[in-house]
């Protein structure tokens, strides 16, 4: 403690400094819980009106801290954003350069494949473009003549469709008739074969029968044979005469009646057929 000339006690600067140090050290030793406890005790001691005024004084200061923080953050963002854009632009540029180089290498290695792929892409783009350009027709935009023409075309189309259906039905009927005719033709062919077989068999039997008659009349005397032939049916007589030997038939014909002999001669001459020329049909 120092004293002035008038005897009053004067506190030196050293003393003030040492007191500040001691207070600072004491404040550092105090924990947060102690501060809270002291604050609660202070609130209990102080009047409510004083505490309320103190809160009003502190609240504007607290409210102003948030705008300041937001402002500082915005400034930092404005400063950093150009650098971020530059970095992203550099990365994208490098990526495009690498991709372009790889595409050039692939095109140099496989020109045919690249060409086909590019052609496919071009064709696909053209088709998509055509699809996009196509728009549904609006009936309101047609003129009356165009509408009448469309109606006439529609009517004509219906007529053609009807004719087509009729032709298809006729074709079906013709095919069914043709199939039935083929079945009938096959049946007739079978019947024809059976008839030809029967005729051949009948002719063979008739031939055997007439051969037997010829043998009988050839063994008889010409006079006796002539007497029988004068009364025999002309058709049977002709069949027998045609199969007899000429020497036997001549002797029998000489003994027959002149009228009967004349009739047999003319019938035999008429029954001779002309020989076939062998022409192809």
XYZ file of C-alpha atoms in Angstrom:
281
model
C 0.000 0.000 0.000
C 1.454 3.455 -1.000
C 0.591 6.826 0.506
C 0.400 10.201 -1.176
C 1.889 13.394 0.146
C -1.420 14.394 1.658
C -1.540 11.098 3.531
C -4.138 9.322 1.445
C -3.627 5.737 0.471
C -2.809 5.298 -3.239
C -2.895 1.896 -4.976
C 0.044 1.361 -7.273
C -0.033 -0.026 -10.818
C 1.774 -3.181 -9.695
C -0.917 -3.860 -7.222
C -3.609 -3.452 -9.886
C -1.780 -5.808 -12.214
C -1.395 -8.444 -9.543
C -5.074 -8.182 -8.700
C -6.055 -8.646 -12.356
C -3.885 -11.718 -12.576
C -5.371 -13.200 -9.453
C -8.905 -12.503 -10.677
C -8.141 -14.030 -14.042
C -6.756 -17.155 -12.448
C -9.749 -17.434 -10.183
C -12.116 -17.062 -13.106
C -10.325 -19.813 -14.968
C -10.676 -22.145 -11.999
C -14.444 -21.683 -11.851
C -16.364 -24.324 -13.729
C -19.443 -23.824 -15.786
C -21.557 -25.514 -13.177
C -20.332 -23.064 -10.587
C -21.191 -20.177 -12.870
C -24.657 -21.574 -13.411
C -25.079 -22.119 -9.702
C -23.927 -18.607 -8.972
C -26.273 -17.264 -11.619
C -29.215 -19.084 -10.052
C -28.267 -17.806 -6.615
C -27.893 -14.302 -7.989
C -31.346 -14.523 -9.554
C -32.732 -15.544 -6.182
C -31.083 -12.602 -4.457
C -31.750 -9.918 -7.092
C -35.252 -8.541 -7.625
C -37.258 -9.811 -10.586
C -37.531 -6.365 -12.120
C -33.730 -6.071 -12.283
C -33.372 -9.510 -13.919
C -36.061 -8.664 -16.468
C -34.300 -5.415 -17.451
C -30.985 -7.246 -17.811
C -32.524 -9.839 -20.141
C -34.013 -7.074 -22.282
C -30.574 -5.485 -22.608
C -28.876 -8.786 -23.552
C -31.557 -10.060 -26.019
C -30.944 -7.497 -28.819
C -27.263 -8.350 -28.737
C -28.039 -12.103 -29.078
C -30.447 -11.476 -31.946
C -27.838 -9.510 -33.853
C -25.203 -12.281 -33.717
C -27.051 -14.588 -36.162
C -27.279 -12.036 -39.022
C -23.592 -11.298 -38.608
C -22.727 -15.013 -38.866
C -24.950 -15.406 -41.942
C -23.367 -12.371 -43.590
C -19.859 -13.682 -42.971
C -20.822 -17.100 -44.408
C -22.245 -15.486 -47.546
C -19.079 -13.468 -48.056
C -16.950 -16.608 -47.733
C -19.222 -18.434 -50.187
C -18.957 -15.597 -52.722
C -15.187 -15.693 -52.421
C -14.927 -19.494 -52.727
C -17.573 -20.137 -55.440
C -15.481 -18.871 -58.425
C -12.647 -21.119 -57.320
C -15.059 -24.096 -57.101
C -16.434 -23.361 -60.574
C -12.938 -23.142 -61.990
C -11.998 -26.492 -60.435
C -15.150 -28.193 -61.743
C -14.597 -26.696 -65.211
C -11.025 -27.990 -65.263
C -12.144 -31.492 -64.215
C -14.879 -31.591 -66.871
C -12.498 -30.321 -69.543
C -9.961 -33.020 -68.682
C -12.683 -35.676 -68.754
C -13.910 -34.525 -72.169
C -10.386 -34.518 -73.558
C -9.780 -38.065 -72.303
C -13.126 -39.286 -73.677
C -12.447 -37.655 -77.054
C -9.016 -39.276 -77.214
C -10.475 -42.706 -76.397
C -13.177 -42.236 -79.032
C -10.552 -41.337 -81.628
C -8.547 -44.456 -80.753
C -11.629 -46.683 -80.967
C -12.662 -45.170 -84.294
C -9.154 -45.674 -85.675
C -9.096 -49.297 -84.478
C -12.640 -50.215 -85.703
C -13.689 -47.829 -88.517
C -16.384 -50.149 -89.911
C -18.065 -50.674 -86.571
C -17.961 -46.955 -85.756
C -19.442 -46.152 -89.119
C -22.275 -48.633 -88.664
C -22.968 -47.359 -85.151
C -23.008 -43.755 -86.366
C -25.324 -44.697 -89.241
C -27.660 -46.462 -86.804
C -27.669 -43.380 -84.574
C -28.389 -41.118 -87.562
C -31.221 -43.360 -88.776
C -32.665 -43.574 -85.280
C -32.498 -39.799 -84.906
C -34.189 -39.354 -88.296
C -36.988 -41.742 -87.360
C -37.482 -40.009 -84.022
C -37.500 -36.656 -85.801
C -40.149 -37.888 -88.226
C -42.235 -39.198 -85.336
C -41.941 -35.861 -83.576
C -42.868 -33.897 -86.711
C -45.890 -36.102 -87.382
C -49.057 -34.595 -85.981
C -52.578 -35.985 -85.916
C -54.803 -34.639 -88.653
C -57.458 -32.210 -87.559
C -60.779 -32.715 -89.398
C -61.602 -29.021 -88.936
C -58.688 -28.084 -91.237
C -60.131 -30.032 -94.245
C -62.198 -28.276 -96.887
C -65.616 -29.530 -97.966
C -64.266 -30.960 -101.225
C -61.546 -32.823 -99.343
C -64.108 -34.216 -96.898
C -66.322 -35.369 -99.798
C -63.294 -36.957 -101.462
C -62.408 -38.789 -98.260
C -65.998 -39.977 -97.898
C -65.984 -41.223 -101.496
C -62.691 -43.018 -100.906
C -64.095 -44.587 -97.745
C -67.183 -45.755 -99.650
C -65.008 -47.134 -102.424
C -62.864 -48.904 -99.874
C -65.936 -50.548 -98.332
C -67.091 -51.721 -101.769
C -63.667 -53.177 -102.513
C -63.635 -54.901 -99.131
C -67.061 -56.392 -99.887
C -65.884 -57.620 -103.281
C -62.788 -59.069 -101.717
C -64.880 -60.964 -99.172
C -67.156 -62.248 -101.956
C -64.137 -63.391 -103.984
C -62.698 -65.132 -100.947
C -66.021 -66.899 -100.367
C -66.189 -67.952 -104.014
C -62.651 -69.230 -103.865
C -63.583 -71.252 -100.797
C -66.621 -72.695 -102.578
C -64.550 -73.467 -105.679
C -61.914 -75.184 -103.592
C -64.571 -77.249 -101.816
C -66.210 -78.145 -105.152
C -62.847 -79.005 -106.645
C -62.028 -81.282 -103.731
C -65.423 -83.007 -104.099
C -64.851 -83.397 -107.848
C -61.451 -84.916 -107.223
C -63.051 -87.428 -104.860
C -65.698 -88.258 -107.484
C -63.059 -88.576 -110.208
C -61.074 -90.972 -108.059
C -64.214 -92.994 -107.426
C -64.999 -93.067 -111.170
C -61.440 -94.144 -111.926
C -61.863 -97.054 -109.551
C -65.211 -97.953 -111.159
C -63.636 -97.707 -114.620
C -60.835 -100.032 -113.581
C -63.340 -102.522 -112.224
C -65.432 -102.344 -115.418
C -62.387 -102.797 -117.646
C -61.374 -105.800 -115.583
C -64.845 -107.287 -115.927
C -64.943 -106.585 -119.676
C -61.572 -108.201 -120.152
C -62.733 -111.205 -118.214
C -66.009 -111.350 -120.189
C -64.197 -111.047 -123.519
C -61.883 -113.848 -122.520
C -64.848 -116.021 -121.651
C -66.629 -115.137 -124.920
C -63.498 -115.873 -126.877
C -63.223 -119.281 -125.309
C -66.883 -119.963 -126.045
C -66.637 -118.985 -129.726
C -63.427 -120.958 -130.132
C -65.321 -123.999 -128.936
C -68.126 -123.371 -131.465
C -65.630 -122.834 -134.266
C -63.932 -126.126 -133.463
C -67.309 -127.912 -133.538
C -68.410 -126.469 -136.915
C -65.014 -127.035 -138.494
C -65.262 -130.755 -137.658
C -68.724 -131.010 -139.233
C -69.336 -131.507 -142.913
C -69.708 -128.237 -144.913
C -73.218 -129.238 -146.019
C -74.407 -129.758 -142.447
C -72.727 -126.598 -141.200
C -74.293 -124.601 -144.086
C -77.801 -125.852 -143.245
C -77.355 -124.712 -139.601
C -75.819 -121.353 -140.585
C -78.806 -120.562 -142.802
C -81.031 -120.526 -139.690
C -78.495 -119.158 -137.126
C -78.608 -115.590 -135.781
C -76.552 -113.308 -137.971
C -74.518 -111.810 -135.088
C -73.455 -115.206 -133.762
C -72.810 -116.399 -137.289
C -70.483 -113.497 -137.980
C -68.525 -114.144 -134.775
C -68.079 -117.796 -135.749
C -67.131 -116.977 -139.377
C -64.486 -114.482 -138.298
C -62.764 -117.113 -136.160
C -62.909 -119.990 -138.666
C -60.151 -120.832 -141.094
C -60.694 -119.424 -144.563
C -60.679 -122.871 -146.205
C -63.420 -124.163 -143.911
C -65.535 -120.979 -144.094
C -65.317 -120.934 -147.910
C -66.605 -124.523 -148.290
C -69.461 -123.831 -145.847
C -70.338 -120.502 -147.559
C -70.574 -122.331 -150.914
C -73.224 -124.710 -149.552
C -75.360 -121.927 -147.991
C -78.308 -120.143 -149.606
C -77.241 -117.371 -151.999
C -79.148 -114.632 -150.132
C -77.736 -115.715 -146.808
C -74.216 -115.984 -148.242
C -74.589 -112.480 -149.771
C -75.690 -111.000 -146.415
C -72.795 -112.605 -144.546
C -70.295 -111.348 -147.113
C -71.551 -107.743 -146.952
C -71.650 -107.746 -143.132
C -68.112 -109.089 -142.899
C -66.922 -106.404 -145.333
C -68.691 -103.629 -143.388
C -67.399 -104.810 -140.008
C -63.744 -104.450 -140.984
C -62.194 -101.434 -139.301
C -59.486 -99.292 -140.730
C -56.076 -99.844 -139.130
C -54.954 -97.237 -136.620
C -52.237 -94.888 -137.810
C -50.559 -94.715 -134.424
C -50.971 -90.953 -134.124
C -50.496 -89.478 -130.689
C -53.462 -87.785 -129.189
